[in-house]
CSV table of C-alpha atoms in Angstrom, one decimal:
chain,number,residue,atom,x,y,z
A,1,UNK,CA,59.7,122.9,91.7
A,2,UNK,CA,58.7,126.6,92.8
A,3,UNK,CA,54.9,127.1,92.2
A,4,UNK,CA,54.6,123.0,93.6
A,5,UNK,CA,51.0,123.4,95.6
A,6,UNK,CA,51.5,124.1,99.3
A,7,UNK,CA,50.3,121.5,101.8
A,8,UNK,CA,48.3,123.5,104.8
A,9,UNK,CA,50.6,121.5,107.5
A,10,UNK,CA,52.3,123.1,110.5
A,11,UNK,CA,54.9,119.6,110.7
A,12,UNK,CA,58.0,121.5,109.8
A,13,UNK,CA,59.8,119.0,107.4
A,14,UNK,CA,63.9,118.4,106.9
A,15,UNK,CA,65.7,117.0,103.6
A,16,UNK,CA,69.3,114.8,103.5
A,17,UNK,CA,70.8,113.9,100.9
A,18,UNK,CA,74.2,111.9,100.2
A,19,UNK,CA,75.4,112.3,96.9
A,20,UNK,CA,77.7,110.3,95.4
A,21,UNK,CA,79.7,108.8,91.9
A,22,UNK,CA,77.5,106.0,91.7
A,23,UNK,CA,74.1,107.5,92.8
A,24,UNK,CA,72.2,109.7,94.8
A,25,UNK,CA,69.9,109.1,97.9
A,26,UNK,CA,68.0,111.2,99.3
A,27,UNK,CA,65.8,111.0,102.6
A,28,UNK,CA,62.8,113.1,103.8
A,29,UNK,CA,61.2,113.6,107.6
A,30,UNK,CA,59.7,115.2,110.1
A,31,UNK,CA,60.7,117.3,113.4
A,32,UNK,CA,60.0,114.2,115.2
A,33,UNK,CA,62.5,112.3,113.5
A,34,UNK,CA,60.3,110.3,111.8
A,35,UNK,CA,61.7,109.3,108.1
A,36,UNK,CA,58.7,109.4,105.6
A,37,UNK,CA,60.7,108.0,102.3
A,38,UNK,CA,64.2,107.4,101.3
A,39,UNK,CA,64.7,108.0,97.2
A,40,UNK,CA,67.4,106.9,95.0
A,41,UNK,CA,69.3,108.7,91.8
A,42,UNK,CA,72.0,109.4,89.4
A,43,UNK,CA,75.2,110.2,90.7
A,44,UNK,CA,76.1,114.1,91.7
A,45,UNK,CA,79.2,114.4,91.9
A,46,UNK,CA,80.2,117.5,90.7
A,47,UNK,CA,83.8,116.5,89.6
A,48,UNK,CA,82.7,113.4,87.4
A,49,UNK,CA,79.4,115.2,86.2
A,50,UNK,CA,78.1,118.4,84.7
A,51,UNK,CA,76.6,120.6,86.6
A,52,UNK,CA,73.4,120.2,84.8
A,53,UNK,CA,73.6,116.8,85.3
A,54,UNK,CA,74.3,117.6,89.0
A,55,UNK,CA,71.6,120.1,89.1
A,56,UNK,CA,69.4,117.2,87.4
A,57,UNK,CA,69.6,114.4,89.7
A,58,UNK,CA,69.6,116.5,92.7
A,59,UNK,CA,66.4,118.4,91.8
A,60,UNK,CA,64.7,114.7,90.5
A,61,UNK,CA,65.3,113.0,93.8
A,62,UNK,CA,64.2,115.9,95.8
A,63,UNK,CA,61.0,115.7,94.2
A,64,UNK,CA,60.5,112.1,94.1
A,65,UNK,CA,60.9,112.2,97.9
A,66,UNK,CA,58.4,114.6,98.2
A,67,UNK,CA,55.6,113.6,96.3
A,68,UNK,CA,55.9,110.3,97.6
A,69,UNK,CA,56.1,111.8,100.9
A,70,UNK,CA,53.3,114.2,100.1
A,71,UNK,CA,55.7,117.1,101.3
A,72,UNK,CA,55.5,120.5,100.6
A,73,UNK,CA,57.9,123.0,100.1
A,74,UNK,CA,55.6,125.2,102.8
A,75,UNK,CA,56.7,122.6,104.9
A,76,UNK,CA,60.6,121.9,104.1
A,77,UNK,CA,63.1,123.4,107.2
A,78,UNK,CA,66.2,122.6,106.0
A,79,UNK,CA,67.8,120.7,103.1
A,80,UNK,CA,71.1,119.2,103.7
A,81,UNK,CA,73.6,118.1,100.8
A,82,UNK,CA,76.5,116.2,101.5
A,83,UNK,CA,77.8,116.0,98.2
A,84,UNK,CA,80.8,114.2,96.7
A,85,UNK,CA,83.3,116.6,95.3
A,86,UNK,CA,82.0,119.4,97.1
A,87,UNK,CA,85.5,120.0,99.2
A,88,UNK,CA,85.8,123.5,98.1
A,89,UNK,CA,83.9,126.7,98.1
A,90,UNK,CA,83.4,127.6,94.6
A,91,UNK,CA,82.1,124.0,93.6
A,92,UNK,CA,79.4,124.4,96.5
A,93,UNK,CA,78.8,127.8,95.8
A,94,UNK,CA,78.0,126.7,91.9
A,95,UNK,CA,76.2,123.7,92.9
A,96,UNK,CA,73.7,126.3,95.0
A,97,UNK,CA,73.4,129.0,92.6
A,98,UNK,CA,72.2,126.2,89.9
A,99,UNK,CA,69.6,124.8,92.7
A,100,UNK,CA,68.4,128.0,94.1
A,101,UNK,CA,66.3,128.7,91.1
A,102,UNK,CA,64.0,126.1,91.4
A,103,UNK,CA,64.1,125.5,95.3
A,104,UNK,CA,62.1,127.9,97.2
A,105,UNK,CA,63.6,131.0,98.1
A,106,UNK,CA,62.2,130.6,102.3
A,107,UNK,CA,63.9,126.9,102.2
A,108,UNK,CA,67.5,127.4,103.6
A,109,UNK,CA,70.3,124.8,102.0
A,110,UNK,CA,73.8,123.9,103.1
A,111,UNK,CA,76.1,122.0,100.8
A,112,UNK,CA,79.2,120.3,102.2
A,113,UNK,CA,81.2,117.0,101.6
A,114,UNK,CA,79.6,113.6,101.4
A,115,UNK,CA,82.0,112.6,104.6
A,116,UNK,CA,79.7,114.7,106.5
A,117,UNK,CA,76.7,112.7,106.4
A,118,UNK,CA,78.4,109.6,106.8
A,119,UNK,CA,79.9,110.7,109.8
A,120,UNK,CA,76.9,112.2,111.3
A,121,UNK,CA,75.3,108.7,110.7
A,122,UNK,CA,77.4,107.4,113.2
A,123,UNK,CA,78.0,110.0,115.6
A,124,UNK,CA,74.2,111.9,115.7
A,125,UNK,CA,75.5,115.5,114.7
A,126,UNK,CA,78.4,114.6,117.4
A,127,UNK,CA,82.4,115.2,117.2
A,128,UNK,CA,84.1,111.8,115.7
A,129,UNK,CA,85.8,110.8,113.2
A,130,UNK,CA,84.5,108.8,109.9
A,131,UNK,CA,86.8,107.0,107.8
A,132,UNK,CA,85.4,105.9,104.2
A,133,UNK,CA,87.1,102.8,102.3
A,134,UNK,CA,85.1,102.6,99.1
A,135,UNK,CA,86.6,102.9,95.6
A,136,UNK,CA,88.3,105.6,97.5
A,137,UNK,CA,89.2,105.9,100.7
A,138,UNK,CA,89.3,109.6,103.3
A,139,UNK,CA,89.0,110.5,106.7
A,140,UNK,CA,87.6,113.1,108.1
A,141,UNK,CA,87.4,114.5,111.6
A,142,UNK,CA,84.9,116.8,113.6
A,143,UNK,CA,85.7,118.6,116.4
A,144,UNK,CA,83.0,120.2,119.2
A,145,UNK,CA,84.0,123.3,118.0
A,146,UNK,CA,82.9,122.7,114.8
A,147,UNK,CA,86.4,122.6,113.3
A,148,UNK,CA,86.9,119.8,110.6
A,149,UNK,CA,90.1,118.1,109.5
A,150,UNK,CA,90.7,115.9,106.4
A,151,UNK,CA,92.9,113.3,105.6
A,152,UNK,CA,93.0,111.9,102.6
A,153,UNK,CA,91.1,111.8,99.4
A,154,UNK,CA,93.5,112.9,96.7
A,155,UNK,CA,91.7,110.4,94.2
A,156,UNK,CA,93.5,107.0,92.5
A,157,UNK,CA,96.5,108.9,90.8
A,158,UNK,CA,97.6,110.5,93.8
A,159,UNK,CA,96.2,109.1,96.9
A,160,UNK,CA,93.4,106.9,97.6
A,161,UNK,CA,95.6,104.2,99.9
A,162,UNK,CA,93.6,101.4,101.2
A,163,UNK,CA,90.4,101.6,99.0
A,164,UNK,CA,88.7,99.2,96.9
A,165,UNK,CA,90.7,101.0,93.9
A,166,UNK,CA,94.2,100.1,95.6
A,167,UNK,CA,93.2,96.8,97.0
A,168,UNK,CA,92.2,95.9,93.6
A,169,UNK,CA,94.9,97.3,91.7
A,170,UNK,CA,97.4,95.7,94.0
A,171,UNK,CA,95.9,91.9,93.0
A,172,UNK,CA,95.9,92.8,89.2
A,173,UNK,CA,100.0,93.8,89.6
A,174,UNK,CA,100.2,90.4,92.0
A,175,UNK,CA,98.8,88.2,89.3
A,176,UNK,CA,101.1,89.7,86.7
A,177,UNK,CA,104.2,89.8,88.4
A,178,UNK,CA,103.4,85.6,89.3
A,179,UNK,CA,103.0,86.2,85.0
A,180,UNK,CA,106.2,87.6,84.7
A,181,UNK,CA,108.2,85.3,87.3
A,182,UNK,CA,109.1,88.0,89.3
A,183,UNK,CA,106.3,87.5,92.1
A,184,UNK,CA,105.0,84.5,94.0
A,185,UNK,CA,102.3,82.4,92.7
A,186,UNK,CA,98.7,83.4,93.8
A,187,UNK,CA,95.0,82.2,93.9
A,188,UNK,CA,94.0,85.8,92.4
A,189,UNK,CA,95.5,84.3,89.1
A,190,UNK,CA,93.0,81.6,88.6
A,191,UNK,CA,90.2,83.4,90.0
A,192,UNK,CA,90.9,86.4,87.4
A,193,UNK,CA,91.1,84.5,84.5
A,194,UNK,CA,88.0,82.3,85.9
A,195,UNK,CA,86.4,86.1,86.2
A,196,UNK,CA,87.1,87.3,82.9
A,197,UNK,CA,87.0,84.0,80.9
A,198,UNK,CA,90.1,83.8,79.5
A,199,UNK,CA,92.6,81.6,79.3
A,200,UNK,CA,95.9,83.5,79.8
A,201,UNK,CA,97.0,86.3,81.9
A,202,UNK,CA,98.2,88.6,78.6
A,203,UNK,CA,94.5,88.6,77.7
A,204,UNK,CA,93.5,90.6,80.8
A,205,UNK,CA,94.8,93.4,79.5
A,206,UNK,CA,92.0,94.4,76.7
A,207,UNK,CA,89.4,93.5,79.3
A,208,UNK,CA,90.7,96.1,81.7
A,209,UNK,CA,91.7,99.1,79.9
A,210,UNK,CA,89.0,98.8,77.5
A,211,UNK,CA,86.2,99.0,80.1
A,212,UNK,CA,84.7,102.8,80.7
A,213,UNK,CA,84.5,103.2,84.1
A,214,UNK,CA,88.2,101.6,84.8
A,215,UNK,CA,88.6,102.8,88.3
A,216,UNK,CA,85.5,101.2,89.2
A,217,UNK,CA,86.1,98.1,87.5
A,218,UNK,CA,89.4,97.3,89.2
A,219,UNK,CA,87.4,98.7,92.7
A,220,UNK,CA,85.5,96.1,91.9
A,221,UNK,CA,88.4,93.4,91.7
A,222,UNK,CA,89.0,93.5,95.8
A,223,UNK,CA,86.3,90.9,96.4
A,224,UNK,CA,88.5,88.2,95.3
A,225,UNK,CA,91.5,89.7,97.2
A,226,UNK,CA,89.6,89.2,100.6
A,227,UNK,CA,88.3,85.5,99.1
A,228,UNK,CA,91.7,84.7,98.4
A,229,UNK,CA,93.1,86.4,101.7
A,230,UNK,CA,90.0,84.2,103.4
A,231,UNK,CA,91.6,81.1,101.3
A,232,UNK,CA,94.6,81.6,102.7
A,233,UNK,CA,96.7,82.8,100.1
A,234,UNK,CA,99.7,84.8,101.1
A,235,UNK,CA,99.8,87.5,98.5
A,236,UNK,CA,96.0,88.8,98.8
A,237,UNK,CA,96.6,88.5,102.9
A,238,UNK,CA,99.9,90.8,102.5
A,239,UNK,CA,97.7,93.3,100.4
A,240,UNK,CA,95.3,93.2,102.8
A,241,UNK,CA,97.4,94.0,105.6
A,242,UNK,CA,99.3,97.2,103.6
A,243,UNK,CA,95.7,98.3,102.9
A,244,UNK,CA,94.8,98.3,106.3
A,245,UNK,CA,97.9,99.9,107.3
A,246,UNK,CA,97.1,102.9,105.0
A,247,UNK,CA,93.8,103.3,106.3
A,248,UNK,CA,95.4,103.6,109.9
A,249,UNK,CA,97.7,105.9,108.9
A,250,UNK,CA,94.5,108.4,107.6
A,251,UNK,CA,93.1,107.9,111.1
A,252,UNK,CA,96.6,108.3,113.1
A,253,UNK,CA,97.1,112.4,112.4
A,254,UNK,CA,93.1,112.6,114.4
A,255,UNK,CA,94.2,110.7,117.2
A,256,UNK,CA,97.3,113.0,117.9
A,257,UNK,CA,94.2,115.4,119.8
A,258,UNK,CA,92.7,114.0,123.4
A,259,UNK,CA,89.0,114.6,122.2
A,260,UNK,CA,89.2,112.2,119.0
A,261,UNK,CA,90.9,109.6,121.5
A,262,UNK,CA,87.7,109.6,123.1
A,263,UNK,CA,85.5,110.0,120.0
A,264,UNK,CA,83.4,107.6,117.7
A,265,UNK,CA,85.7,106.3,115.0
A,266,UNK,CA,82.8,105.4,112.3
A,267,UNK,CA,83.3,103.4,109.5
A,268,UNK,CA,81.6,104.0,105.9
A,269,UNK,CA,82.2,102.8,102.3
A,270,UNK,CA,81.9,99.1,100.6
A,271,UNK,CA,85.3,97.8,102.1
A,272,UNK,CA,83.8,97.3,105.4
A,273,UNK,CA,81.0,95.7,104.5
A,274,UNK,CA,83.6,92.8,104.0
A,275,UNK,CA,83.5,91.5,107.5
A,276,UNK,CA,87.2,89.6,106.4
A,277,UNK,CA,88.6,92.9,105.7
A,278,UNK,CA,86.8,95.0,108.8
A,279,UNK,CA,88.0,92.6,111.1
A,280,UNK,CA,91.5,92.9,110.4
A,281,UNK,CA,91.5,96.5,110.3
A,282,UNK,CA,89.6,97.1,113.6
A,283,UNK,CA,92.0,94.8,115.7
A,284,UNK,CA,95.1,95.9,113.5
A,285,UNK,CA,93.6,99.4,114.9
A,286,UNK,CA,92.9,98.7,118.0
A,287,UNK,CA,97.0,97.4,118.4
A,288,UNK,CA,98.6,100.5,116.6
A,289,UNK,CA,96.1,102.9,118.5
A,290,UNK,CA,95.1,101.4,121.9
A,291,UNK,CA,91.3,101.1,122.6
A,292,UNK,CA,88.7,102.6,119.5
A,293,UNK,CA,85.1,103.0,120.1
A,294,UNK,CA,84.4,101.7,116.5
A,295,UNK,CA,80.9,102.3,115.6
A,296,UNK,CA,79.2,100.9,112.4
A,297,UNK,CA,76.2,102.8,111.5
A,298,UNK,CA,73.0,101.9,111.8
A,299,UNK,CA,71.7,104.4,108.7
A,300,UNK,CA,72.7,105.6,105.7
A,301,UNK,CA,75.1,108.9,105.1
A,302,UNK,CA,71.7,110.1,103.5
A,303,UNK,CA,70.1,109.6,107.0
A,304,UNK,CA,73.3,111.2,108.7
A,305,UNK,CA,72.6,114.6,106.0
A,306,UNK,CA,68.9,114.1,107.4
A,307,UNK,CA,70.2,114.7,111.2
A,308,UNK,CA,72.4,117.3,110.1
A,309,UNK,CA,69.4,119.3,108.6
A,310,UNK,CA,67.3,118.7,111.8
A,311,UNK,CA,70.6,120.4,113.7
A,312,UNK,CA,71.0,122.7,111.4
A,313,UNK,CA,67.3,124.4,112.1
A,314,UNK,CA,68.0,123.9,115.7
A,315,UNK,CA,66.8,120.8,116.8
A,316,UNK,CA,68.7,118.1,119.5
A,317,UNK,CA,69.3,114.9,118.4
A,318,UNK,CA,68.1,113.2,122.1
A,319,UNK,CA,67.4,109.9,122.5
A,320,UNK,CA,64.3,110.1,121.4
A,321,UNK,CA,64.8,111.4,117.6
A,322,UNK,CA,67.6,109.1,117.6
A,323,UNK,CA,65.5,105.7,118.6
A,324,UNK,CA,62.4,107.3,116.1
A,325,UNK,CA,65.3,107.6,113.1
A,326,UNK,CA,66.6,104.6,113.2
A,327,UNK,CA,63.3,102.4,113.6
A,328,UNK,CA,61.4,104.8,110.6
A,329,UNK,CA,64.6,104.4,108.3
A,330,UNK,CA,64.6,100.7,109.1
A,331,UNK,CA,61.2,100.5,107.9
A,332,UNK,CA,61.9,102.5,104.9
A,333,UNK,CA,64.4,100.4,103.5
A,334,UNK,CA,62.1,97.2,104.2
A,335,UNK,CA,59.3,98.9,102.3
A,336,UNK,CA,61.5,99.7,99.3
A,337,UNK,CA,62.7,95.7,99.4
């Protein structure tokens, strides 16, 4: 990518990118806050990938995004990763010396954890605090200081409490305890087996452990907790309501400071698109910790690693940028449609 001919332009140009375990987005624009293209990749995350493979997908949706945004590396401010499984140090710092090599030695980079971006996209570079309920589930909070707290996030063996993984493990162990006659009977039981196509619970079994990306697959499995929940079956509606409980309790520790009381509470990750399942945790929320200013963003984490870049160099996020960002990302996503 060093050596890629210079565009004679004076528009000082920023890159975000939110990397996760299922793929990579990246999004390119200018001072202005003007999004030129949004890109999509492999995953990059460092702690289910190599870090060639990393390296790799980064590096390819950088450059898709800037040939199709006929951007130069003359012109690139700032690059912003928010990168799943970048927690620590010494993975960011490997994850940049791999990059380096091919990125321009004048274009500065910061590397931090994919929550980053996904709470900027809701907050605009402010203090908040985002709370992610996707296959896994994490919070984390920003303070005006710039400190940053995380709850959360120890993956599906440890932790992970009111995700996709645990809302979807939960039903599997519901529909075989109702198996085993040691559990109440449950619409997930029919709609399983309809799933699958099989005719008896035992046959589940092969299905599931057999399938390579396991954690994902049973992720996949709360959908028809919140239809059965929405059907009013008692089982998937108790799940639901421990789940939600969980994800309070990653938001609670936040709440014990007077500026995150008064701060954005943004939430990010696939279990919230479920309005079923964001509806009962916002007023289950709103009951255990008084009044939330919930936000749902209205752009990607990529977008929200975009703002960060355009912070990072310096720039304020006014009203302006803000209004220009979320009408040129709207009309990037329609032009990708």
């Amino acid at each position: 990518m060093k050596g890629m001919e210079q565009v004679q332009s004076d528009e000082k140009r920023f890159i975000g990118i939110d990397g996760g375990g299922t793929k990579t987005t990246c999004v390119v624009g200018n001072e202005k806050g003007e999004i030129l293209d949004v890109v999509h990749g492999q995953s990059s995350n460092i702690r289910s990938s190599s870090l060639d493979q990393v390296k790799q997908a980064l590096l390819d949706v950088i450059r898709n995004a800037m040939n199709q945004s006929e951007t130069s590396f003359g012109q690139v401010a700032f690059i912003y990763f928010a990168l799943a499984g970048s927690d620590r140090p010494e993975a960011r710092k490997r994850i940049a010396e791999a990059l380096r090599p091919s990125i321009a030695d004048s274009v500065p980079l910061r590397i931090d954890n994919d929550a980053m971006g996904a709470l900027a996209s809701g907050t605009w570079g402010g203090p908040g605090t985002v709370l992610i309920a996707g296959t896994g589930s994490i919070a984390y909070s920003r303070y005006s200081t710039g400190r940053v707290i995380r709850v959360g996030g120890w993956g599906y063996l440890i932790g992970d409490e009111g995700s996709g993984y645990d809302v979807g493990r939960r039903g599997l162990s519901a529909v075989f305890e109702e198996f085993d006659g040691r559990g109440e009977k449950t619409l997930l039981t029919s709609f399983l087996l309809n799933k699958y196509q099989v005719s008896e619970v035992p046959d589940l079994i092969p299905i599931i452990y057999n399938r390579e990306e396991i954690r994902g697959e049973i992720a996949s499995l709360s959908k028809l907790v919140f239809t059965a929940a929405s059907h009013g079956d008692s089982i998937a509606s108790n799940i639901i309501d421990e789940a939600t409980g969980e994800l309070i309790e990653l938001v609670r520790p936040a709440r014990l400071n007077p500026e995150m009381c008064k701060a954005p509470l943004v939430l990010c990750g696939g279990l919230f698109g479920n309005e079923y399942f964001k509806n009962q945790f916002v007023g289950k929320a709103r009951e255990q910790l008084g009044e939330l200013q919930v936000v749902h963003p209205a752009v990607s984490p990529a977008a929200g690693a975009f703002i960060l870049a355009m912070q990072s160099f310096g720039i304020q996020i006014d009203q302006g940028v803000r209004r220009r960002i979320e009408e040129s990302f709207i009309q990037c996503v329609k032009k990708r449609i």
